[in-house]
PDB file of C-alpha atoms in Angstrom:
ATOM      1  CA  PHE A  10     100.937  93.424  26.295  1.00  0.00           C
ATOM      2  CA  SER A  11     102.368  92.814  22.843  1.00  0.00           C
ATOM      3  CA  GLY A  12      99.887  95.201  21.239  1.00  0.00           C
ATOM      4  CA  ARG A  13     101.481  98.266  22.846  1.00  0.00           C
ATOM      5  CA  ILE A  14     104.728  99.286  21.171  1.00  0.00           C
ATOM      6  CA  ARG A  15     105.617 102.459  23.045  1.00  0.00           C
ATOM      7  CA  ALA A  16     106.951 102.057  26.580  1.00  0.00           C
ATOM      8  CA  LEU A  17     104.681 104.751  28.055  1.00  0.00           C
ATOM      9  CA  GLU A  18     101.506 103.165  26.707  1.00  0.00           C
ATOM     10  CA  ARG A  19     102.698  99.726  27.795  1.00  0.00           C
ATOM     11  CA  ASN A  20     103.304 100.950  31.351  1.00  0.00           C
ATOM     12  CA  LYS A  21      99.860 102.575  31.544  1.00  0.00           C
ATOM     13  CA  LEU A  22      98.155  99.457  30.252  1.00  0.00           C
ATOM     14  CA  THR A  23     100.027  97.229  32.704  1.00  0.00           C
ATOM     15  CA  LYS A  24      99.178  99.468  35.665  1.00  0.00           C
ATOM     16  CA  LYS A  25      95.500  99.525  34.761  1.00  0.00           C
ATOM     17  CA  THR A  26      95.376  95.763  34.254  1.00  0.00           C
ATOM     18  CA  LEU A  27      97.033  95.024  37.597  1.00  0.00           C
ATOM     19  CA  GLU A  28      94.728  97.516  39.311  1.00  0.00           C
ATOM     20  CA  LEU A  29      91.624  95.806  37.936  1.00  0.00           C
ATOM     21  CA  ALA A  30      92.869  92.343  38.895  1.00  0.00           C
ATOM     22  CA  GLN A  31      93.901  93.526  42.369  1.00  0.00           C
ATOM     23  CA  GLN A  32      90.306  94.528  43.203  1.00  0.00           C
ATOM     24  CA  TYR A  33      89.205  90.889  43.172  1.00  0.00           C
ATOM     25  CA  PHE A  34      92.088  89.916  45.467  1.00  0.00           C
ATOM     26  CA  LEU A  35      90.581  91.778  48.431  1.00  0.00           C
ATOM     27  CA  PRO A  36      87.337  91.494  50.417  1.00  0.00           C
ATOM     28  CA  PRO A  37      84.320  91.470  50.084  1.00  0.00           C
ATOM     29  CA  TYR A  38      84.821  88.828  47.402  1.00  0.00           C
ATOM     30  CA  ALA A  39      84.515  85.133  48.138  1.00  0.00           C
ATOM     31  CA  PHE A  40      87.456  82.859  48.826  1.00  0.00           C
ATOM     32  CA  GLN A  41      87.384  81.183  45.393  1.00  0.00           C
ATOM     33  CA  ILE A  42      87.316  84.548  43.609  1.00  0.00           C
ATOM     34  CA  ARG A  43      90.273  85.786  45.631  1.00  0.00           C
ATOM     35  CA  VAL A  44      92.269  82.661  44.809  1.00  0.00           C
ATOM     36  CA  GLY A  45      91.514  83.178  41.114  1.00  0.00           C
ATOM     37  CA  ALA A  46      92.610  86.814  41.394  1.00  0.00           C
ATOM     38  CA  LEU A  47      95.878  85.668  42.988  1.00  0.00           C
ATOM     39  CA  TYR A  48      96.601  83.382  40.033  1.00  0.00           C
ATOM     40  CA  LEU A  49      95.682  86.207  37.648  1.00  0.00           C
ATOM     41  CA  LEU A  50      98.039  88.649  39.364  1.00  0.00           C
ATOM     42  CA  TYR A  51     100.836  86.091  39.289  1.00  0.00           C
ATOM     43  CA  GLY A  52     100.376  85.510  35.562  1.00  0.00           C
ATOM     44  CA  LEU A  53     100.106  89.195  34.684  1.00  0.00           C
ATOM     45  CA  TYR A  54     103.151  90.150  36.731  1.00  0.00           C
ATOM     46  CA  ASN A  55     105.381  87.486  35.203  1.00  0.00           C
ATOM     47  CA  THR A  56     104.258  87.984  31.583  1.00  0.00           C
ATOM     48  CA  GLN A  57     104.453  91.774  31.404  1.00  0.00           C
ATOM     49  CA  LEU A  58     107.026  93.318  29.076  1.00  0.00           C
ATOM     50  CA  CYS A  59     107.740  96.443  31.127  1.00  0.00           C
ATOM     51  CA  GLN A  60     111.286  97.108  32.251  1.00  0.00           C
ATOM     52  CA  PRO A  61     111.394  97.599  35.197  1.00  0.00           C
ATOM     53  CA  LYS A  62     108.273  95.595  35.997  1.00  0.00           C
ATOM     54  CA  GLN A  63     105.151  97.336  37.227  1.00  0.00           C
ATOM     55  CA  LYS A  64     104.282  96.293  40.784  1.00  0.00           C
ATOM     56  CA  ILE A  65     100.973  95.408  42.421  1.00  0.00           C
ATOM     57  CA  ARG A  66      99.720  98.332  44.497  1.00  0.00           C
ATOM     58  CA  ILE A  67      98.659  97.292  48.024  1.00  0.00           C
ATOM     59  CA  ALA A  68      97.463  99.727  50.685  1.00  0.00           C
ATOM     60  CA  LEU A  69      98.745  99.251  54.226  1.00  0.00           C
ATOM     61  CA  LYS A  70      95.213  98.936  55.600  1.00  0.00           C
ATOM     62  CA  ASP A  71      94.615  95.924  53.313  1.00  0.00           C
ATOM     63  CA  TRP A  72      97.792  94.039  54.228  1.00  0.00           C
ATOM     64  CA  PRO A  73      96.379  92.362  57.402  1.00  0.00           C
ATOM     65  CA  GLU A  74      93.521  90.964  55.306  1.00  0.00           C
ATOM     66  CA  ILE A  75      96.040  89.583  52.816  1.00  0.00           C
ATOM     67  CA  GLN A  76      98.074  87.940  55.568  1.00  0.00           C
ATOM     68  CA  LYS A  77      94.905  86.381  56.944  1.00  0.00           C
ATOM     69  CA  PHE A  78      94.081  85.152  53.454  1.00  0.00           C
ATOM     70  CA  GLN A  79      97.525  83.546  53.221  1.00  0.00           C
ATOM     71  CA  GLN A  80      96.918  81.710  56.487  1.00  0.00           C
ATOM     72  CA  ASP A  81      93.523  80.536  55.207  1.00  0.00           C
ATOM     73  CA  LEU A  82      95.260  79.132  52.133  1.00  0.00           C
ATOM     74  CA  ILE A  83      97.626  77.113  54.291  1.00  0.00           C
ATOM     75  CA  ASP A  84      94.835  75.926  56.592  1.00  0.00           C
ATOM     76  CA  SER A  85      92.748  74.861  53.589  1.00  0.00           C
ATOM     77  CA  GLN A  86      95.781  73.015  52.151  1.00  0.00           C
ATOM     78  CA  HIS A  87      95.877  75.145  48.994  1.00  0.00           C
ATOM     79  CA  TYR A  88      99.638  74.905  48.916  1.00  0.00           C
ATOM     80  CA  ASP A  89      99.924  75.825  45.235  1.00  0.00           C
ATOM     81  CA  ALA A  90      98.214  79.185  45.837  1.00  0.00           C
ATOM     82  CA  ALA A  91     100.308  79.754  48.964  1.00  0.00           C
ATOM     83  CA  TYR A  92     103.429  78.964  46.917  1.00  0.00           C
ATOM     84  CA  ILE A  93     102.708  81.541  44.200  1.00  0.00           C
ATOM     85  CA  PHE A  94     101.875  84.131  46.874  1.00  0.00           C
ATOM     86  CA  ARG A  95     105.265  83.482  48.450  1.00  0.00           C
ATOM     87  CA  LYS A  96     106.893  83.749  45.005  1.00  0.00           C
ATOM     88  CA  LEU A  97     105.295  87.175  44.527  1.00  0.00           C
ATOM     89  CA  ARG A  98     106.577  88.322  47.909  1.00  0.00           C
ATOM     90  CA  LEU A  99     110.097  87.082  47.189  1.00  0.00           C
ATOM     91  CA  ALA A 100     110.037  88.827  43.802  1.00  0.00           C
ATOM     92  CA  ARG A 101     109.023  92.061  45.578  1.00  0.00           C
ATOM     93  CA  ALA A 102     105.940  92.289  43.386  1.00  0.00           C
ATOM     94  CA  PHE A 103     103.931  94.295  45.937  1.00  0.00           C
ATOM     95  CA  HIS A 104     104.190  98.051  46.217  1.00  0.00           C
ATOM     96  CA  PHE A 105     103.033  99.086  49.699  1.00  0.00           C
ATOM     97  CA  THR A 106     101.322 102.474  49.703  1.00  0.00           C
ATOM     98  CA  ALA A 107      99.359 104.643  52.098  1.00  0.00           C
ATOM     99  CA  MET A 108      96.270 104.819  49.873  1.00  0.00           C
ATOM    100  CA  PRO A 109      94.764 102.303  47.457  1.00  0.00           C
ATOM    101  CA  LYS A 110      94.921 104.813  44.590  1.00  0.00           C
ATOM    102  CA  LEU A 111      97.412 107.481  43.678  1.00  0.00           C
ATOM    103  CA  LEU A 112      96.513 110.939  44.999  1.00  0.00           C
ATOM    104  CA  ASN A 113      97.731 114.161  43.410  1.00  0.00           C
ATOM    105  CA  TYR A 114      98.208 117.462  45.175  1.00  0.00           C
ATOM    106  CA  ARG A 115      95.661 120.216  44.397  1.00  0.00           C
ATOM    107  CA  THR A 116      93.957 118.337  41.627  1.00  0.00           C
ATOM    108  CA  LYS A 117      90.243 117.704  41.422  1.00  0.00           C
ATOM    109  CA  LYS A 118      89.586 114.217  40.277  1.00  0.00           C
ATOM    110  CA  LYS A 119      86.324 112.342  40.255  1.00  0.00           C
ATOM    111  CA  VAL A 120      86.513 109.354  42.543  1.00  0.00           C
ATOM    112  CA  GLU A 121      85.297 106.301  40.676  1.00  0.00           C
ATOM    113  CA  GLU A 122      83.348 103.867  42.783  1.00  0.00           C
ATOM    114  CA  ASN A 123      84.179 100.238  42.252  1.00  0.00           C
ATOM    115  CA  GLU A 124      81.304  98.257  40.812  1.00  0.00           C
ATOM    116  CA  PHE A 125      81.335  94.938  42.598  1.00  0.00           C
ATOM    117  CA  LYS A 126      79.883  91.831  41.052  1.00  0.00           C
ATOM    118  CA  GLU A 127      77.119  90.614  43.334  1.00  0.00           C
ATOM    119  CA  GLU A 128      77.601  86.981  42.357  1.00  0.00           C
ATOM    120  CA  PHE A 129      81.311  87.180  43.273  1.00  0.00           C
ATOM    121  CA  LYS A 130      80.732  88.608  46.733  1.00  0.00           C
ATOM    122  CA  ASP A 131      81.003  86.511  49.833  1.00  0.00           C
ATOM    123  CA  PRO A 132      77.498  86.488  51.393  1.00  0.00           C
ATOM    124  CA  SER A 133      77.529  88.599  54.532  1.00  0.00           C
ATOM    125  CA  ASN A 134      76.583  86.735  57.703  1.00  0.00           C
ATOM    126  CA  ARG A 135      76.600  88.801  60.851  1.00  0.00           C
ATOM    127  CA  VAL A 136      75.965  85.805  63.107  1.00  0.00           C
ATOM    128  CA  ASN A 137      78.942  83.854  61.797  1.00  0.00           C
ATOM    129  CA  SER A 138      81.141  86.939  61.873  1.00  0.00           C
ATOM    130  CA  LEU A 139      80.268  87.615  65.526  1.00  0.00           C
ATOM    131  CA  ILE A 140      80.210  84.056  66.850  1.00  0.00           C
ATOM    132  CA  THR A 141      83.338  82.400  65.543  1.00  0.00           C
ATOM    133  CA  ASN A 142      85.230  79.382  66.831  1.00  0.00           C
ATOM    134  CA  ASP A 143      87.614  81.622  68.746  1.00  0.00           C
ATOM    135  CA  VAL A 144      84.717  83.437  70.404  1.00  0.00           C
ATOM    136  CA  LEU A 145      83.065  80.156  71.388  1.00  0.00           C
ATOM    137  CA  GLU A 146      86.309  78.858  72.836  1.00  0.00           C
ATOM    138  CA  GLU A 147      86.760  82.052  74.830  1.00  0.00           C
ATOM    139  CA  LEU A 148      83.180  81.845  76.089  1.00  0.00           C
ATOM    140  CA  MET A 149      83.768  78.252  77.143  1.00  0.00           C
ATOM    141  CA  ASN A 150      86.850  79.244  79.146  1.00  0.00           C
ATOM    142  CA  ILE A 151      84.978  82.109  80.804  1.00  0.00           C
ATOM    143  CA  HIS A 152      82.067  79.826  81.650  1.00  0.00           C
ATOM    144  CA  ASP A 153      84.368  77.214  83.222  1.00  0.00           C
ATOM    145  CA  HIS A 154      86.109  79.893  85.266  1.00  0.00           C
ATOM    146  CA  TYR A 155      82.710  81.221  86.340  1.00  0.00           C
ATOM    147  CA  GLN A 156      81.637  77.772  87.540  1.00  0.00           C
ATOM    148  CA  LYS A 157      84.849  77.356  89.528  1.00  0.00           C
ATOM    149  CA  MET A 158      84.439  80.725  91.207  1.00  0.00           C
ATOM    150  CA  LYS A 159      80.882  79.827  92.231  1.00  0.00           C
ATOM    151  CA  CYS A 160      82.183  76.647  93.813  1.00  0.00           C
ATOM    152  CA  VAL A 161      84.814  78.610  95.730  1.00  0.00           C
ATOM    153  CA  ILE A 162      82.332  81.018  97.291  1.00  0.00           C
ATOM    154  CA  SER A 163      79.729  78.335  97.988  1.00  0.00           C
ATOM    155  CA  ALA A 164      79.354  76.453 101.255  1.00  0.00           C
ATOM    156  CA  ASP A 165      79.792  73.140  99.469  1.00  0.00           C
ATOM    157  CA  LYS A 166      83.041  73.415  97.561  1.00  0.00           C
ATOM    158  CA  SER A 167      82.179  70.517  95.251  1.00  0.00           C
ATOM    159  CA  GLN A 168      79.201  72.220  93.635  1.00  0.00           C
ATOM    160  CA  PRO A 169      77.904  75.800  93.553  1.00  0.00           C
ATOM    161  CA  ASP A 170      74.833  76.923  95.447  1.00  0.00           C
ATOM    162  CA  LYS A 171      71.538  77.102  93.604  1.00  0.00           C
ATOM    163  CA  ALA A 172      71.198  80.759  94.523  1.00  0.00           C
ATOM    164  CA  LEU A 173      74.278  81.497  92.425  1.00  0.00           C
ATOM    165  CA  SER A 174      73.066  79.734  89.270  1.00  0.00           C
ATOM    166  CA  LEU A 175      72.048  82.808  87.288  1.00  0.00           C
ATOM    167  CA  ILE A 176      72.720  81.367  83.836  1.00  0.00           C
ATOM    168  CA  LYS A 177      72.294  77.922  82.363  1.00  0.00           C
ATOM    169  CA  ASP A 178      75.125  75.469  82.605  1.00  0.00           C
ATOM    170  CA  ASP A 179      74.927  74.545  78.914  1.00  0.00           C
ATOM    171  CA  PHE A 180      74.907  78.164  77.752  1.00  0.00           C
ATOM    172  CA  VAL A 181      77.899  77.844  75.398  1.00  0.00           C
ATOM    173  CA  VAL A 182      76.710  74.549  73.893  1.00  0.00           C
ATOM    174  CA  THR A 183      73.239  75.987  73.269  1.00  0.00           C
ATOM    175  CA  LEU A 184      74.728  79.078  71.643  1.00  0.00           C
ATOM    176  CA  LYS A 185      76.852  76.895  69.368  1.00  0.00           C
ATOM    177  CA  ASP A 186      73.838  74.783  68.345  1.00  0.00           C
ATOM    178  CA  ILE A 187      71.792  77.896  67.579  1.00  0.00           C
ATOM    179  CA  THR A 188      74.624  79.271  65.450  1.00  0.00           C
ATOM    180  CA  LEU A 189      74.928  76.040  63.465  1.00  0.00           C
ATOM    181  CA  GLU A 190      71.164  75.904  63.000  1.00  0.00           C
ATOM    182  CA  HIS A 191      71.131  79.476  61.706  1.00  0.00           C
ATOM    183  CA  GLN A 192      73.976  78.700  59.320  1.00  0.00           C
ATOM    184  CA  GLU A 193      72.126  75.663  57.964  1.00  0.00           C
ATOM    185  CA  TRP A 194      68.945  77.719  57.554  1.00  0.00           C
ATOM    186  CA  GLN A 195      70.834  80.378  55.629  1.00  0.00           C
ATOM    187  CA  GLN A 196      72.376  77.780  53.309  1.00  0.00           C
ATOM    188  CA  ASN A 197      68.957  76.272  52.601  1.00  0.00           C
ATOM    189  CA  ARG A 198      67.583  79.732  51.928  1.00  0.00           C
ATOM    190  CA  MET A 199      70.396  80.429  49.487  1.00  0.00           C
ATOM    191  CA  LYS A 200      69.701  77.139  47.692  1.00  0.00           C
ATOM    192  CA  LEU A 201      66.019  78.006  47.398  1.00  0.00           C
ATOM    193  CA  PHE A 202      66.918  81.430  46.042  1.00  0.00           C
ATOM    194  CA  LEU A 203      69.239  79.929  43.432  1.00  0.00           C
ATOM    195  CA  ASN A 204      66.629  77.349  42.422  1.00  0.00           C
ATOM    196  CA  ALA A 205      63.988  80.060  42.062  1.00  0.00           C
ATOM    197  CA  LYS A 206      66.399  82.100  39.964  1.00  0.00           C
ATOM    198  CA  GLU A 207      67.080  79.112  37.706  1.00  0.00           C
ATOM    199  CA  THR A 208      63.365  78.429  37.274  1.00  0.00           C
ATOM    200  CA  ASP A 209      62.769  82.081  36.390  1.00  0.00           C
ATOM    201  CA  GLU A 210      65.528  81.931  33.800  1.00  0.00           C
ATOM    202  CA  ILE A 211      64.052  78.742  32.315  1.00  0.00           C
ATOM    203  CA  GLU A 212      60.581  80.314  32.163  1.00  0.00           C
ATOM    204  CA  ASN A 213      61.948  83.457  30.520  1.00  0.00           C
ATOM    205  CA  LYS A 214      63.783  81.308  27.995  1.00  0.00           C
ATOM    206  CA  LYS A 215      60.600  79.373  27.210  1.00  0.00           C
ATOM    207  CA  LYS A 216      58.665  82.622  26.804  1.00  0.00           C
ATOM    208  CA  LYS A 217      61.265  83.929  24.382  1.00  0.00           C
ATOM    209  CA  GLU A 218      61.110  80.691  22.397  1.00  0.00           C
ATOM    210  CA  THR A 219      57.311  80.851  22.203  1.00  0.00           C
ATOM    211  CA  LEU A 220      57.487  84.476  21.081  1.00  0.00           C
ATOM    212  CA  LEU A 221      59.992  83.569  18.388  1.00  0.00           C
ATOM    213  CA  GLU A 222      57.818  80.667  17.262  1.00  0.00           C
ATOM    214  CA  SER A 223      54.723  82.881  17.119  1.00  0.00           C
ATOM    215  CA  GLU A 224      56.619  85.502  15.129  1.00  0.00           C
ATOM    216  CA  GLY A 225      57.856  82.799  12.775  1.00  0.00           C
ATOM    217  CA  SER A 226      54.344  81.395  12.314  1.00  0.00           C
ATOM    218  CA  GLU A 227      52.941  84.870  11.641  1.00  0.00           C
ATOM    219  CA  ARG A 228      55.651  85.471   9.072  1.00  0.00           C
ATOM    220  CA  ALA A 229      54.967  82.106   7.444  1.00  0.00           C
ATOM    221  CA  ASN A 230      51.241  82.854   7.317  1.00  0.00           C
ATOM    222  CA  ALA A 231      51.913  86.242   5.737  1.00  0.00           C
ATOM    223  CA  LEU A 232      54.137  84.640   3.096  1.00  0.00           C
ATOM    224  CA  ALA A 233      51.485  81.997   2.434  1.00  0.00           C
ATOM    225  CA  ARG A 234      48.843  84.693   1.924  1.00  0.00           C
ATOM    226  CA  ILE A 235      51.112  86.581  -0.464  1.00  0.00           C
ATOM    227  CA  LYS A 236      51.807  83.403  -2.451  1.00  0.00           C
ATOM    228  CA  TYR A 237      48.114  82.546  -2.565  1.00  0.00           C
ATOM    229  CA  ARG A 238      47.261  85.986  -3.923  1.00  0.00           C
ATOM    230  CA  SER A 239      49.999  85.839  -6.560  1.00  0.00           C
ATOM    231  CA  TYR A 240      48.990  82.325  -7.697  1.00  0.00           C
ATOM    232  CA  SER A 241      45.310  83.270  -7.879  1.00  0.00           C
ATOM    233  CA  ALA A 242      46.187  86.290 -10.050  1.00  0.00           C
ATOM    234  CA  VAL A 243      48.187  84.050 -12.425  1.00  0.00           C
ATOM    235  CA  ALA A 244      45.306  81.560 -12.669  1.00  0.00           C
ATOM    236  CA  GLU A 245      42.813  84.295 -13.568  1.00  0.00           C
ATOM    237  CA  ALA A 246      45.133  85.617 -16.277  1.00  0.00           C
ATOM    238  CA  SER A 247      45.531  82.154 -17.808  1.00  0.00           C
ATOM    239  CA  LYS A 248      41.752  81.655 -17.821  1.00  0.00           C
ATOM    240  CA  SER A 249      41.196  84.929 -19.694  1.00  0.00           C
ATOM    241  CA  ARG A 250      43.826  84.005 -22.268  1.00  0.00           C
ATOM    242  CA  ARG A 251      42.216  80.603 -22.802  1.00  0.00           C
ATOM    243  CA  HIS A 252      38.838  82.263 -23.343  1.00  0.00           C
ATOM    244  CA  ARG A 253      40.412  84.582 -25.886  1.00  0.00           C
ATOM    245  CA  GLN A 254      41.856  81.608 -27.768  1.00  0.00           C
ATOM    246  CA  VAL A 255      38.435  79.931 -27.869  1.00  0.00           C
ATOM    247  CA  LYS A 256      36.919  83.100 -29.296  1.00  0.00           C
ATOM    248  CA  LEU A 257      39.577  83.268 -31.979  1.00  0.00           C
ATOM    249  CA  GLU A 258      38.996  79.641 -32.945  1.00  0.00           C
ATOM    250  CA  SER A 259      35.228  80.164 -33.140  1.00  0.00           C
ATOM    251  CA  SER A 260      35.660  83.246 -35.333  1.00  0.00           C
ATOM    252  CA  GLU A 261      37.951  81.332 -37.669  1.00  0.00           C
ATOM    253  CA  SER A 262      35.497  78.426 -37.860  1.00  0.00           C
ATOM    254  CA  GLY A 263      32.674  80.863 -38.758  1.00  0.00           C
ATOM    255  CA  LYS A 264      34.291  81.729 -42.111  1.00  0.00           C
ATOM    256  CA  SER A 265      33.009  80.037 -45.314  1.00  0.00           C
ATOM    257  CA  PRO A 266      35.012  77.150 -46.787  1.00  0.00           C
ATOM    258  CA  SER A 267      35.231  78.929 -50.104  1.00  0.00           C
ATOM    259  CA  GLN A 268      36.976  81.862 -48.501  1.00  0.00           C
ATOM    260  CA  SER A 269      39.357  79.560 -46.766  1.00  0.00           C
ATOM    261  CA  ARG A 270      40.034  77.718 -49.999  1.00  0.00           C
ATOM    262  CA  LYS A 271      40.593  80.966 -51.825  1.00  0.00           C
ATOM    263  CA  THR A 272      42.972  82.172 -49.258  1.00  0.00           C
ATOM    264  CA  SER A 273      44.767  78.845 -49.091  1.00  0.00           C
ATOM    265  CA  GLY A 274      44.759  78.225 -52.874  1.00  0.00           C
ATOM    266  CA  ARG A 275      46.390  81.464 -53.828  1.00  0.00           C
ATOM    267  CA  PRO A 276      50.036  80.899 -54.571  1.00  0.00           C
ATOM    268  CA  GLN A 277      52.240  83.514 -53.067  1.00  0.00           C
ATOM    269  CA  PRO A 278      54.918  84.784 -55.401  1.00  0.00           C
ATOM    270  CA  ALA A 279      58.431  84.103 -54.268  1.00  0.00           C
ATOM    271  CA  ARG A 280      60.555  87.055 -53.415  1.00  0.00           C
ATOM    272  CA  GLY A 281      63.599  87.867 -55.476  1.00  0.00           C
ATOM    273  CA  ARG A 282      62.308  86.400 -58.792  1.00  0.00           C
ATOM    274  CA  ASP A 283      61.446  88.286 -61.973  1.00  0.00           C
ATOM    275  CA  THR A 284      57.806  89.084 -62.643  1.00  0.00           C
ATOM    276  CA  ALA A 285      57.900  87.479 -66.120  1.00  0.00           C
ATOM    277  CA  GLN A 286      59.190  84.188 -64.795  1.00  0.00           C
ATOM    278  CA  VAL A 287      56.518  84.182 -62.108  1.00  0.00           C
ATOM    279  CA  ARG A 288      53.777  84.780 -64.650  1.00  0.00           C
ATOM    280  CA  GLY A 289      55.042  81.925 -66.838  1.00  0.00           C
ATOM    281  CA  GLU A 290      55.034  79.490 -63.978  1.00  0.00           C
ATOM    282  CA  MET A 291      51.492  80.515 -63.051  1.00  0.00           C
ATOM    283  CA  GLN A 292      50.310  79.913 -66.657  1.00  0.00           C
ATOM    284  CA  VAL A 293      51.846  76.421 -66.723  1.00  0.00           C
ATOM    285  CA  ALA A 294      50.187  75.585 -63.441  1.00  0.00           C
ATOM    286  CA  LYS A 295      46.762  76.654 -64.779  1.00  0.00           C
ATOM    287  CA  GLU A 296      47.118  74.489 -67.900  1.00  0.00           C
ATOM    288  CA  THR A 297      48.036  71.408 -65.869  1.00  0.00           C
ATOM    289  CA  VAL A 298      45.063  71.957 -63.600  1.00  0.00           C
ATOM    290  CA  THR A 299      42.644  72.223 -66.553  1.00  0.00           C
ATOM    291  CA  GLN A 300      44.110  69.092 -68.116  1.00  0.00           C
ATOM    292  CA  HIS A 301      43.579  67.116 -64.946  1.00  0.00           C
ATOM    293  CA  ILE A 302      40.032  68.361 -64.610  1.00  0.00           C
ATOM    294  CA  GLY A 303      39.014  67.685 -68.264  1.00  0.00           C
ATOM    295  CA  MET A 304      40.273  64.055 -68.498  1.00  0.00           C
ATOM    296  CA  PRO A 305      37.378  61.520 -68.622  1.00  0.00           C
ATOM    297  CA  VAL A 306      37.217  58.514 -66.345  1.00  0.00           C
ATOM    298  CA  ILE A 307      37.147  55.171 -68.308  1.00  0.00           C
ATOM    299  CA  THR A 308      35.617  52.185 -66.597  1.00  0.00           C
ATOM    300  CA  GLU A 309      36.880  48.706 -67.388  1.00  0.00           C
ATOM    301  CA  GLU A 310      34.484  46.329 -69.112  1.00  0.00           C
ATOM    302  CA  ASP A 311      34.195  42.652 -68.392  1.00  0.00           C
TER     303      ASP A 311
END
């Protein structure tokens, strides 16, 4: 509610929110869902910022169902939910209308169908809706009255004649047992359905995990192949370079030692010196070399 600054937008948002929450407050939703919707309506109504407050729209045809729901709350000892429902009534939070939605005169408007959540719905049971506790009690009273009337018109007033026994004496008890058996069968069927649904979800989850694992393994294999190719290309390049180095070494070793000496013995003139100075140094070096070569070796005598 705090996100809407203008009063008109705030009123529209509040109306739409209460309308959405009010859908879950009515049948065919289950009892727990309707109780949750009641708490939601109570919170939304008391926290709204509209002045005057926007009310909860209730059609007159839905009011008997709401009163029955209130009685079910009291019978089930949900006194907290019954208390907040009474608080809403005392605060005049309900706006009683002829139709569930606002109708405009001479305007064509597309009627939006409410999309009910299947998991929130109360499972329909025609047997339980037809044969209720009140119906069984009424049948029991009718059956007792029928037995008494047979005794009245019979010769023996203590018990009815056999010719008048058109239905079984334990008709109501048998009907009640059949109803309870059907209810138990339906509950077991619902449990089996939920278990099958859970197993299907688990299997689908496992299939997704296996698919993800297979995709991951394929991706890892592809990366491994790419790495293998790149490493093999690097190894071949290094081998070719090594072979080239061996060839260079063999070519250098094939040269004559005289050529290597000549190339190594040639003094390279230093850069930046005068040519005359360089020539003088070379002459001195030659003289020293000849002196060393021409000196005789004297052996010591005993």
